[in-house]
Amino acid sequence: MTTLKRYIDAGTSWTKILEINGDDKQAKIISTKDFAGLNLAYDNATGHMADKTRKYQNEVLSLAYGAKKLLNNPENATIVDIGSRDIKWVKFENGKYRDLDWNGSCGSVTGATVEMLCKFYGVDTAHLPPQDELIPVTCGVFGMEKIMDEIASNVPVNVALAKYIHGIAHNTWIFAKKPRKIYLSGGFCLNNCFIESLKYYCEVETLGRFVLVEGLYRYLTGSRLKR
Amino acid sequence: MRLVGIWGYPDPEILKKYPDSEFIDLDINYNAPTSGILPDAYCRIMRNIVDNALFFRDRLDVIIASVGREKCDSGWFASHILKDMGFNVIETRYEKYNQTLDIPISRSNLPLKKKINLIMEGILTKTRNSFRETKPEFGFWGVPPNDLDFLDIFPGTTHVYGWTRCVEAGRPADLELEMFADDNVPTVFFAQAFCAKMQLAKYLAKKYSGLYVDIDDKASNSARAKIEAFIKLG
């Protein structure tokens, strides 16, 4: 008889679930709102919406462990997770953890803002053409104001949004200390406009949306990372 | 009870003139109501000073205000503002020193919050206790934060650097000492948001491969979590 183990990365908008049942391993994703309604038991959690008073592991550690696993112990790599709310990154150098950061508030409204804007203007993120120009997004509120100004100046909505996404990509690259290559984790792995915009500055390789939850599992079951 | 307010590190010779007084450190957050005198987006410590001064106004006989390089220009400006508002303010500058005191608390095995509180209390009363030195596994560089609670994340093997160490050494305007850090000790370089020391903290974090953290009022979950990750990965 095997026992089901369930680990979750409860993000601001989406909850990533990893279920382990013996040799069987399944990854699922549902909206955090829906997940809350299911009242599913879980063995451990990471993510902004996780209940931090119980069974919780912080997201940067989960990212570090997940990246280590998915990249098979990288020698040199910068892994950036960018989702609905914030950006966090870890860097490995000579096979060891070297540096990290996590933006907390200013400039942190990222994926959720893009989703809201696309819904508001009825634009499919798959149809956003990457733009050479960018809208600065150090402050999300000022960034949104610029989008509205552009649209009011007859710039097509999808172009204005693509410039905003380019701004987020540029901000991400700067925040991660301008690496030569970024291994990308999180919801923006599905946003081609973001990926192509980020490629103006560095190489990009996507790791998908399950890096943190994989890292949570690895953290709880494997050996510990050290500087 | 009547009070003598202080901020920063006033000249000890001036403090000696008030031997039997009850002091209150206006830098500390006592949850005084917001006075609205300073902008909201401003150093939280300076806002504490002004808000506390207004809150305790009826009990303050005098404020001994640190306005030299041991504090900052904001301290100097606040002193002028409070004088203009009718407070009795004595300005002090404490920038020259005859000696360097030992720093046993900064190097001790006490919890970090306790270390910082003891060092700051030492401005008025030096402790005579002895402390057990510990080998530093981590470092905390910076001023005493407005939010002392996040210091609980650090283990007792954390040494204190930056301005707080300068205070223990009795040299609060010694920039060379303030900029010192140990090469091989993973260190969190903390600055209060909107403080000029953000410049030093950011620069030193890069120089020593540490973690730069600026916090405004209370440490956010993200700030706490990145410090925790830095320590666990350290």
GROMACS .gro file of C-alpha atoms in nm:
model
  461
    1MET     CA    1   0.000   0.000   0.000
    2THR     CA    2   0.132   0.344  -0.088
    3THR     CA    3   0.051   0.675   0.074
    4LEU     CA    4  -0.029   0.988  -0.120
    5LYS     CA    5   0.191   1.286  -0.042
    6ARG     CA    6   0.077   1.626  -0.162
    7TYR     CA    7   0.293   1.939  -0.185
    8ILE     CA    8   0.169   2.277  -0.300
    9ASP     CA    9   0.307   2.608  -0.425
   10ALA     CA   10   0.020   2.842  -0.340
   11GLY     CA   11   0.089   3.142  -0.561
   12THR     CA   12  -0.110   3.464  -0.564
   13SER     CA   13  -0.318   3.355  -0.864
   14TRP     CA   14  -0.234   2.988  -0.927
   15THR     CA   15  -0.162   2.688  -0.705
   16LYS     CA   16   0.082   2.432  -0.835
   17ILE     CA   17   0.032   2.086  -0.686
   18LEU     CA   18   0.272   1.791  -0.678
   19GLU     CA   19   0.124   1.456  -0.579
   20ILE     CA   20   0.355   1.165  -0.503
   21ASN     CA   21   0.209   0.821  -0.472
   22GLY     CA   22   0.484   0.561  -0.464
   23ASP     CA   23   0.658   0.585  -0.800
   24ASP     CA   24   0.374   0.784  -0.948
   25LYS     CA   25   0.424   1.160  -0.957
   26GLN     CA   26   0.165   1.403  -1.088
   27ALA     CA   27   0.179   1.779  -1.131
   28LYS     CA   28  -0.140   1.982  -1.147
   29ILE     CA   29  -0.231   2.347  -1.154
   30ILE     CA   30  -0.552   2.519  -1.047
   31SER     CA   31  -0.649   2.870  -0.948
   32THR     CA   32  -0.562   2.952  -0.587
   33LYS     CA   33  -0.921   3.060  -0.532
   34ASP     CA   34  -1.050   2.719  -0.646
   35PHE     CA   35  -0.786   2.537  -0.446
   36ALA     CA   36  -0.897   2.714  -0.129
   37GLY     CA   37  -1.253   2.596  -0.194
   38LEU     CA   38  -1.146   2.231  -0.223
   39ASN     CA   39  -1.011   2.211   0.134
   40LEU     CA   40  -0.751   1.958   0.020
   41ALA     CA   41  -0.508   1.834   0.282
   42TYR     CA   42  -0.139   1.874   0.199
   43ASP     CA   43   0.190   1.769   0.349
   44ASN     CA   44   0.381   2.092   0.300
   45ALA     CA   45   0.349   2.424   0.121
   46THR     CA   46   0.539   2.714  -0.024
   47GLY     CA   47   0.413   3.030  -0.196
   48HIS     CA   48   0.273   3.369  -0.109
   49MET     CA   49  -0.075   3.237  -0.024
   50ALA     CA   50   0.044   2.945   0.189
   51ASP     CA   51  -0.050   2.953   0.556
   52LYS     CA   52   0.286   3.049   0.704
   53THR     CA   53   0.195   2.942   1.052
   54ARG     CA   54   0.192   2.576   0.950
   55LYS     CA   55   0.378   2.341   0.712
   56TYR     CA   56   0.548   2.621   0.522
   57GLN     CA   57   0.880   2.658   0.345
   58ASN     CA   58   0.989   2.995   0.211
   59GLU     CA   59   0.984   3.050  -0.162
   60VAL     CA   60   1.347   3.143  -0.222
   61LEU     CA   61   1.464   2.821  -0.061
   62SER     CA   62   1.210   2.627  -0.269
   63LEU     CA   63   1.335   2.800  -0.582
   64ALA     CA   64   1.699   2.722  -0.501
   65TYR     CA   65   1.628   2.354  -0.436
   66GLY     CA   66   1.396   2.320  -0.735
   67ALA     CA   67   1.648   2.477  -0.971
   68LYS     CA   68   1.924   2.259  -0.835
   69LYS     CA   69   1.716   1.954  -0.913
   70LEU     CA   70   1.576   2.055  -1.252
   71LEU     CA   71   1.914   2.179  -1.378
   72ASN     CA   72   2.091   1.873  -1.237
   73ASN     CA   73   2.330   2.059  -1.002
   74PRO     CA   74   2.424   2.354  -1.224
   75GLU     CA   75   2.779   2.492  -1.208
   76ASN     CA   76   2.684   2.849  -1.294
   77ALA     CA   77   2.326   2.964  -1.331
   78THR     CA   78   2.085   3.243  -1.242
   79ILE     CA   79   1.730   3.120  -1.192
   80VAL     CA   80   1.453   3.379  -1.184
   81ASP     CA   81   1.099   3.310  -1.074
   82ILE     CA   82   0.845   3.567  -1.185
   83GLY     CA   83   0.479   3.516  -1.125
   84SER     CA   84   0.171   3.715  -1.034
   85ARG     CA   85   0.311   3.922  -0.753
   86ASP     CA   86   0.688   3.939  -0.733
   87ILE     CA   87   1.028   3.845  -0.866
   88LYS     CA   88   1.279   3.628  -0.686
   89TRP     CA   89   1.607   3.483  -0.801
   90VAL     CA   90   1.898   3.269  -0.689
   91LYS     CA   91   2.241   3.237  -0.839
   92PHE     CA   92   2.476   2.940  -0.837
   93GLU     CA   93   2.847   2.981  -0.895
   94ASN     CA   94   3.097   2.695  -0.917
   95GLY     CA   95   2.818   2.456  -0.822
   96LYS     CA   96   2.730   2.636  -0.500
   97TYR     CA   97   2.464   2.884  -0.395
   98ARG     CA   98   2.610   3.235  -0.430
   99ASP     CA   99   2.345   3.510  -0.420
  100LEU     CA  100   1.973   3.579  -0.404
  101ASP     CA  101   1.713   3.851  -0.393
  102TRP     CA  102   1.339   3.896  -0.374
  103ASN     CA  103   1.153   4.215  -0.450
  104GLY     CA  104   0.891   4.280  -0.190
  105SER     CA  105   0.668   4.568  -0.279
  106CYS     CA  106   0.759   4.841  -0.530
  107GLY     CA  107   0.754   4.707  -0.884
  108SER     CA  108   0.625   4.376  -0.758
  109VAL     CA  109   0.288   4.375  -0.930
  110THR     CA  110   0.384   4.181  -1.239
  111GLY     CA  111   0.190   3.885  -1.378
  112ALA     CA  112  -0.134   3.979  -1.204
  113THR     CA  113  -0.117   4.325  -1.361
  114VAL     CA  114  -0.059   4.180  -1.708
  115GLU     CA  115  -0.351   3.939  -1.663
  116MET     CA  116  -0.578   4.220  -1.545
  117LEU     CA  117  -0.479   4.450  -1.829
  118CYS     CA  118  -0.527   4.178  -2.091
  119LYS     CA  119  -0.870   4.095  -1.951
  120PHE     CA  120  -0.964   4.463  -1.929
  121TYR     CA  121  -0.865   4.532  -2.290
  122GLY     CA  122  -0.976   4.189  -2.420
  123VAL     CA  123  -0.629   4.098  -2.551
  124ASP     CA  124  -0.494   3.744  -2.575
  125THR     CA  125  -0.137   3.728  -2.435
  126ALA     CA  126  -0.051   3.493  -2.724
  127HIS     CA  127  -0.103   3.783  -2.964
  128LEU     CA  128   0.129   4.041  -2.814
  129PRO     CA  129   0.406   4.132  -3.058
  130PRO     CA  130   0.739   4.192  -2.875
  131GLN     CA  131   0.840   4.559  -2.895
  132ASP     CA  132   1.182   4.725  -2.916
  133GLU     CA  133   1.053   5.010  -2.702
  134LEU     CA  134   0.966   4.968  -2.338
  135ILE     CA  135   0.756   5.134  -2.072
  136PRO     CA  136   0.951   5.176  -1.745
  137VAL     CA  137   0.788   4.973  -1.467
  138THR     CA  138   0.997   5.047  -1.160
  139CYS     CA  139   0.667   5.168  -1.021
  140GLY     CA  140   0.372   4.956  -1.137
  141VAL     CA  141   0.124   5.239  -1.090
  142PHE     CA  142   0.324   5.480  -1.306
  143GLY     CA  143   0.369   5.198  -1.559
  144MET     CA  144  -0.008   5.151  -1.589
  145GLU     CA  145  -0.054   5.525  -1.627
  146LYS     CA  146   0.191   5.518  -1.922
  147ILE     CA  147  -0.002   5.236  -2.088
  148MET     CA  148  -0.321   5.434  -2.065
  149ASP     CA  149  -0.145   5.745  -2.199
  150GLU     CA  150  -0.015   5.545  -2.497
  151ILE     CA  151  -0.356   5.400  -2.572
  152ALA     CA  152  -0.508   5.746  -2.547
  153SER     CA  153  -0.245   5.853  -2.805
  154ASN     CA  154  -0.380   5.590  -3.048
  155VAL     CA  155  -0.105   5.334  -2.992
  156PRO     CA  156  -0.272   4.992  -3.045
  157VAL     CA  157  -0.356   4.821  -2.715
  158ASN     CA  158  -0.150   4.510  -2.790
  159VAL     CA  159   0.154   4.726  -2.870
  160ALA     CA  160   0.120   4.930  -2.550
  161LEU     CA  161   0.083   4.613  -2.344
  162ALA     CA  162   0.385   4.458  -2.518
  163LYS     CA  163   0.592   4.764  -2.428
  164TYR     CA  164   0.482   4.726  -2.068
  165ILE     CA  165   0.581   4.359  -2.075
  166HIS     CA  166   0.917   4.460  -2.223
  167GLY     CA  167   0.951   4.697  -1.925
  168ILE     CA  168   0.889   4.408  -1.686
  169ALA     CA  169   1.146   4.196  -1.872
  170HIS     CA  170   1.406   4.473  -1.854
  171ASN     CA  171   1.332   4.528  -1.484
  172THR     CA  172   1.368   4.154  -1.422
  173TRP     CA  173   1.708   4.140  -1.591
  174ILE     CA  174   1.835   4.444  -1.395
  175PHE     CA  175   1.696   4.309  -1.067
  176ALA     CA  176   1.873   3.976  -1.125
  177LYS     CA  177   2.202   4.169  -1.167
  178LYS     CA  178   2.222   4.147  -1.546
  179PRO     CA  179   2.310   3.779  -1.594
  180ARG     CA  180   2.429   3.646  -1.930
  181LYS     CA  181   2.156   3.381  -1.917
  182ILE     CA  182   1.833   3.347  -1.719
  183TYR     CA  183   1.665   3.019  -1.638
  184LEU     CA  184   1.305   3.130  -1.612
  185SER     CA  185   1.055   2.985  -1.366
  186GLY     CA  186   0.690   3.074  -1.308
  187GLY     CA  187   0.387   3.190  -1.500
  188PHE     CA  188   0.582   3.407  -1.744
  189CYS     CA  189   0.724   3.088  -1.898
  190LEU     CA  190   0.392   3.085  -2.088
  191ASN     CA  191   0.420   3.443  -2.207
  192ASN     CA  192   0.606   3.450  -2.538
  193CYS     CA  193   0.611   3.830  -2.548
  194PHE     CA  194   0.790   3.838  -2.213
  195ILE     CA  195   1.040   3.571  -2.314
  196GLU     CA  196   1.122   3.741  -2.644
  197SER     CA  197   1.155   4.077  -2.466
  198LEU     CA  198   1.392   3.925  -2.211
  199LYS     CA  199   1.599   3.789  -2.499
  200TYR     CA  200   1.690   4.148  -2.589
  201TYR     CA  201   1.917   4.134  -2.284
  202CYS     CA  202   2.022   3.774  -2.220
  203GLU     CA  203   1.977   3.411  -2.316
  204VAL     CA  204   1.657   3.259  -2.180
  205GLU     CA  205   1.570   2.900  -2.097
  206THR     CA  206   1.230   2.820  -1.949
  207LEU     CA  207   1.189   2.575  -1.662
  208GLY     CA  208   0.812   2.589  -1.627
  209ARG     CA  209   0.580   2.654  -1.338
  210PHE     CA  210   0.665   2.369  -1.103
  211VAL     CA  211   1.017   2.467  -0.997
  212LEU     CA  212   0.917   2.584  -0.650
  213VAL     CA  213   0.696   2.288  -0.566
  214GLU     CA  214   0.967   2.049  -0.693
  215GLY     CA  215   1.211   2.240  -0.475
  216LEU     CA  216   0.985   2.211  -0.174
  217TYR     CA  217   0.975   1.834  -0.223
  218ARG     CA  218   1.350   1.816  -0.271
  219TYR     CA  219   1.415   2.035   0.034
  220LEU     CA  220   1.211   1.802   0.252
  221THR     CA  221   1.358   1.481   0.118
  222GLY     CA  222   1.714   1.560   0.004
  223SER     CA  223   2.038   1.702   0.135
  224ARG     CA  224   2.078   2.068   0.224
  225LEU     CA  225   2.241   2.331   0.004
  226LYS     CA  226   2.525   2.542   0.141
  227ARG     CA  227   2.720   2.840   0.021
  228MET     CA  228   0.773   6.201   3.550
  229ARG     CA  229   0.964   6.464   3.355
  230LEU     CA  230   1.175   6.346   3.063
  231VAL     CA  231   1.491   6.434   2.874
  232GLY     CA  232   1.457   6.325   2.512
  233ILE     CA  233   1.757   6.216   2.309
  234TRP     CA  234   1.824   6.082   1.963
  235GLY     CA  235   2.127   5.942   1.787
  236TYR     CA  236   2.443   5.944   1.999
  237PRO     CA  237   2.465   6.275   2.188
  238ASP     CA  238   2.800   6.394   2.321
  239PRO     CA  239   2.851   6.210   2.655
  240GLU     CA  240   2.982   6.531   2.814
  241ILE     CA  241   2.644   6.696   2.751
  242LEU     CA  242   2.455   6.395   2.885
  243LYS     CA  243   2.658   6.415   3.210
  244LYS     CA  244   2.487   6.745   3.283
  245TYR     CA  245   2.163   6.554   3.345
  246PRO     CA  246   2.272   6.297   3.607
  247ASP     CA  247   1.938   6.232   3.776
  248SER     CA  248   1.713   6.261   3.476
  249GLU     CA  249   1.482   6.008   3.317
  250PHE     CA  250   1.585   5.974   2.952
  251ILE     CA  251   1.374   5.866   2.660
  252ASP     CA  252   1.529   5.761   2.328
  253LEU     CA  253   1.307   5.926   2.068
  254ASP     CA  254   1.446   5.707   1.788
  255ILE     CA  255   1.243   5.412   1.913
  256ASN     CA  256   0.894   5.330   1.789
  257TYR     CA  257   0.654   5.370   2.085
  258ASN     CA  258   0.349   5.363   1.856
  259ALA     CA  259   0.300   5.737   1.895
  260PRO     CA  260   0.024   5.875   1.671
  261THR     CA  261   0.140   6.001   1.333
  262SER     CA  262   0.191   6.376   1.354
  263GLY     CA  263   0.200   6.427   0.978
  264ILE     CA  264   0.490   6.671   1.017
  265LEU     CA  265   0.726   6.467   0.799
  266PRO     CA  266   0.636   6.309   0.463
  267ASP     CA  267   0.500   5.952   0.476
  268ALA     CA  268   0.775   5.833   0.241
  269TYR     CA  269   1.058   5.922   0.475
  270CYS     CA  270   1.300   5.751   0.712
  271ARG     CA  271   1.090   5.573   0.972
  272ILE     CA  272   1.340   5.655   1.249
  273MET     CA  273   1.312   6.028   1.177
  274ARG     CA  274   0.934   5.998   1.176
  275ASN     CA  275   0.959   5.825   1.515
  276ILE     CA  276   1.167   6.114   1.649
  277VAL     CA  277   0.924   6.383   1.544
  278ASP     CA  278   0.609   6.185   1.627
  279ASN     CA  279   0.749   6.091   1.971
  280ALA     CA  280   0.850   6.449   2.044
  281LEU     CA  281   0.495   6.565   1.972
  282PHE     CA  282   0.342   6.276   2.167
  283PHE     CA  283   0.557   6.331   2.478
  284ARG     CA  284   0.562   6.711   2.442
  285ASP     CA  285   0.401   6.785   2.781
  286ARG     CA  286   0.661   6.575   2.965
  287LEU     CA  287   0.976   6.675   2.777
  288ASP     CA  288   1.192   6.931   2.956
  289VAL     CA  289   1.456   6.927   2.687
  290ILE     CA  290   1.566   6.731   2.379
  291ILE     CA  291   1.937   6.660   2.342
  292ALA     CA  292   1.960   6.624   1.967
  293SER     CA  293   2.244   6.454   1.784
  294VAL     CA  294   2.297   6.664   1.470
  295GLY     CA  295   2.654   6.588   1.359
  296ARG     CA  296   2.798   6.317   1.138
  297GLU     CA  297   2.720   6.066   1.412
  298LYS     CA  298   2.355   6.107   1.304
  299CYS     CA  299   2.253   6.261   0.969
  300ASP     CA  300   2.131   6.576   0.798
  301SER     CA  301   1.775   6.467   0.872
  302GLY     CA  302   1.857   6.483   1.244
  303TRP     CA  303   1.983   6.835   1.197
  304PHE     CA  304   1.671   6.937   1.004
  305ALA     CA  305   1.441   6.775   1.264
  306SER     CA  306   1.620   6.967   1.536
  307HIS     CA  307   1.548   7.294   1.357
  308ILE     CA  308   1.186   7.200   1.294
  309LEU     CA  309   1.128   7.109   1.660
  310LYS     CA  310   1.298   7.427   1.778
  311ASP     CA  311   1.075   7.621   1.540
  312MET     CA  312   0.775   7.447   1.695
  313GLY     CA  313   0.877   7.569   2.039
  314PHE     CA  314   1.067   7.270   2.178
  315ASN     CA  315   1.369   7.324   2.401
  316VAL     CA  316   1.641   7.158   2.191
  317ILE     CA  317   2.013   7.134   2.267
  318GLU     CA  318   2.215   7.035   1.960
  319THR     CA  319   2.525   6.820   2.004
  320ARG     CA  320   2.791   6.697   1.766
  321TYR     CA  321   2.997   6.396   1.864
  322GLU     CA  322   3.252   6.348   1.587
  323LYS     CA  323   3.594   6.337   1.759
  324TYR     CA  324   3.713   6.065   1.993
  325ASN     CA  325   4.006   6.003   2.223
  326GLN     CA  326   3.971   5.626   2.239
  327THR     CA  327   3.814   5.317   2.089
  328LEU     CA  328   3.613   5.107   2.332
  329ASP     CA  329   3.605   4.727   2.322
  330ILE     CA  330   3.308   4.570   2.143
  331PRO     CA  331   3.226   4.257   2.346
  332ILE     CA  332   2.851   4.279   2.286
  333SER     CA  333   2.886   4.295   1.905
  334ARG     CA  334   3.094   3.977   1.918
  335SER     CA  335   2.893   3.796   2.185
  336ASN     CA  336   2.668   3.492   2.158
  337LEU     CA  337   2.359   3.680   2.277
  338PRO     CA  338   2.048   3.689   2.057
  339LEU     CA  339   2.090   3.969   1.800
  340LYS     CA  340   1.799   4.177   1.929
  341LYS     CA  341   1.944   4.165   2.281
  342LYS     CA  342   2.288   4.266   2.149
  343ILE     CA  343   2.147   4.570   1.971
  344ASN     CA  344   1.931   4.679   2.264
  345LEU     CA  345   2.226   4.649   2.506
  346ILE     CA  346   2.453   4.847   2.276
  347MET     CA  347   2.200   5.127   2.241
  348GLU     CA  348   2.127   5.133   2.614
  349GLY     CA  349   2.502   5.174   2.657
  350ILE     CA  350   2.480   5.531   2.524
  351LEU     CA  351   2.328   5.624   2.859
  352THR     CA  352   2.455   5.345   3.085
  353LYS     CA  353   2.739   5.111   3.000
  354THR     CA  354   2.682   4.755   3.116
  355ARG     CA  355   2.940   4.598   3.343
  356ASN     CA  356   2.845   4.242   3.249
  357SER     CA  357   3.094   4.021   3.072
  358PHE     CA  358   2.999   3.843   2.752
  359ARG     CA  359   3.103   3.519   2.588
  360GLU     CA  360   3.259   3.580   2.247
  361THR     CA  361   3.138   3.362   1.964
  362LYS     CA  362   3.287   3.289   1.624
  363PRO     CA  363   3.080   3.479   1.366
  364GLU     CA  364   2.870   3.258   1.136
  365PHE     CA  365   2.667   3.556   1.013
  366GLY     CA  366   2.681   3.932   1.028
  367PHE     CA  367   2.424   4.205   1.073
  368TRP     CA  368   2.541   4.543   0.945
  369GLY     CA  369   2.344   4.859   1.004
  370VAL     CA  370   2.154   5.080   1.244
  371PRO     CA  371   1.902   4.949   1.498
  372PRO     CA  372   1.593   4.891   1.284
  373ASN     CA  373   1.252   5.037   1.357
  374ASP     CA  374   1.120   4.679   1.349
  375LEU     CA  375   1.336   4.484   1.592
  376ASP     CA  376   1.130   4.165   1.559
  377PHE     CA  377   1.289   4.046   1.233
  378LEU     CA  378   1.622   4.027   1.416
  379ASP     CA  379   1.490   3.705   1.574
  380ILE     CA  380   1.560   3.533   1.240
  381PHE     CA  381   1.936   3.560   1.304
  382PRO     CA  382   2.120   3.305   1.519
  383GLY     CA  383   2.320   3.408   1.826
  384THR     CA  384   2.637   3.352   1.626
  385THR     CA  385   2.565   3.676   1.436
  386HIS     CA  386   2.816   3.956   1.490
  387VAL     CA  387   2.710   4.320   1.476
  388TYR     CA  388   2.873   4.560   1.229
  389GLY     CA  389   2.811   4.906   1.090
  390TRP     CA  390   2.685   5.204   1.287
  391THR     CA  391   2.566   4.988   1.578
  392ARG     CA  392   2.920   4.853   1.624
  393CYS     CA  393   3.048   5.212   1.604
  394VAL     CA  394   2.813   5.299   1.891
  395GLU     CA  395   2.955   5.021   2.106
  396ALA     CA  396   3.307   5.137   2.018
  397GLY     CA  397   3.210   5.491   2.124
  398ARG     CA  398   3.287   5.623   1.774
  399PRO     CA  399   2.948   5.684   1.608
  400ALA     CA  400   3.085   5.905   1.329
  401ASP     CA  401   3.380   5.680   1.242
  402LEU     CA  402   3.297   5.603   0.879
  403GLU     CA  403   3.595   5.373   0.834
  404LEU     CA  404   3.480   5.155   1.123
  405GLU     CA  405   3.122   5.175   0.999
  406MET     CA  406   3.224   5.039   0.659
  407PHE     CA  407   3.416   4.746   0.805
  408ALA     CA  408   3.286   4.392   0.747
  409ASP     CA  409   3.449   4.051   0.771
  410ASP     CA  410   3.530   3.903   0.430
  411ASN     CA  411   3.418   3.549   0.499
  412VAL     CA  412   3.113   3.615   0.714
  413PRO     CA  413   2.782   3.610   0.522
  414THR     CA  414   2.635   3.944   0.621
  415VAL     CA  415   2.297   4.111   0.587
  416PHE     CA  416   2.350   4.480   0.510
  417PHE     CA  417   2.044   4.653   0.646
  418ALA     CA  418   1.931   5.012   0.601
  419GLN     CA  419   1.613   5.181   0.703
  420ALA     CA  420   1.429   5.271   0.381
  421PHE     CA  421   1.472   5.637   0.278
  422CYS     CA  422   1.788   5.665   0.494
  423ALA     CA  423   2.110   5.791   0.337
  424LYS     CA  424   2.284   5.481   0.469
  425MET     CA  425   2.105   5.280   0.198
  426GLN     CA  426   2.393   5.396  -0.019
  427LEU     CA  427   2.653   5.234   0.206
  428ALA     CA  428   2.448   4.919   0.264
  429LYS     CA  429   2.395   4.856  -0.106
  430TYR     CA  430   2.759   4.920  -0.189
  431LEU     CA  431   2.894   4.704   0.092
  432ALA     CA  432   2.653   4.419   0.017
  433LYS     CA  433   2.800   4.400  -0.332
  434LYS     CA  434   3.157   4.437  -0.208
  435TYR     CA  435   3.124   4.162   0.052
  436SER     CA  436   2.878   3.938  -0.138
  437GLY     CA  437   2.621   3.995   0.131
  438LEU     CA  438   2.248   4.056   0.120
  439TYR     CA  439   2.117   4.411   0.091
  440VAL     CA  440   1.789   4.470   0.270
  441ASP     CA  441   1.600   4.794   0.319
  442ILE     CA  442   1.289   4.797   0.530
  443ASP     CA  443   1.052   5.087   0.589
  444ASP     CA  444   0.818   5.027   0.882
  445LYS     CA  445   0.773   4.657   0.958
  446ALA     CA  446   0.960   4.384   0.771
  447SER     CA  447   0.736   4.233   0.501
  448ASN     CA  448   0.701   3.858   0.463
  449SER     CA  449   0.923   3.882   0.155
  450ALA     CA  450   1.197   4.068   0.345
  451ARG     CA  451   1.186   3.819   0.630
  452ALA     CA  452   1.184   3.522   0.393
  453LYS     CA  453   1.482   3.641   0.193
  454ILE     CA  454   1.684   3.694   0.511
  455GLU     CA  455   1.579   3.348   0.627
  456ALA     CA  456   1.681   3.198   0.293
  457PHE     CA  457   2.015   3.382   0.302
  458ILE     CA  458   2.084   3.239   0.646
  459LYS     CA  459   1.972   2.886   0.561
  460LEU     CA  460   2.171   2.885   0.238
  461GLY     CA  461   2.461   3.071   0.399
   0.00000   0.00000   0.00000
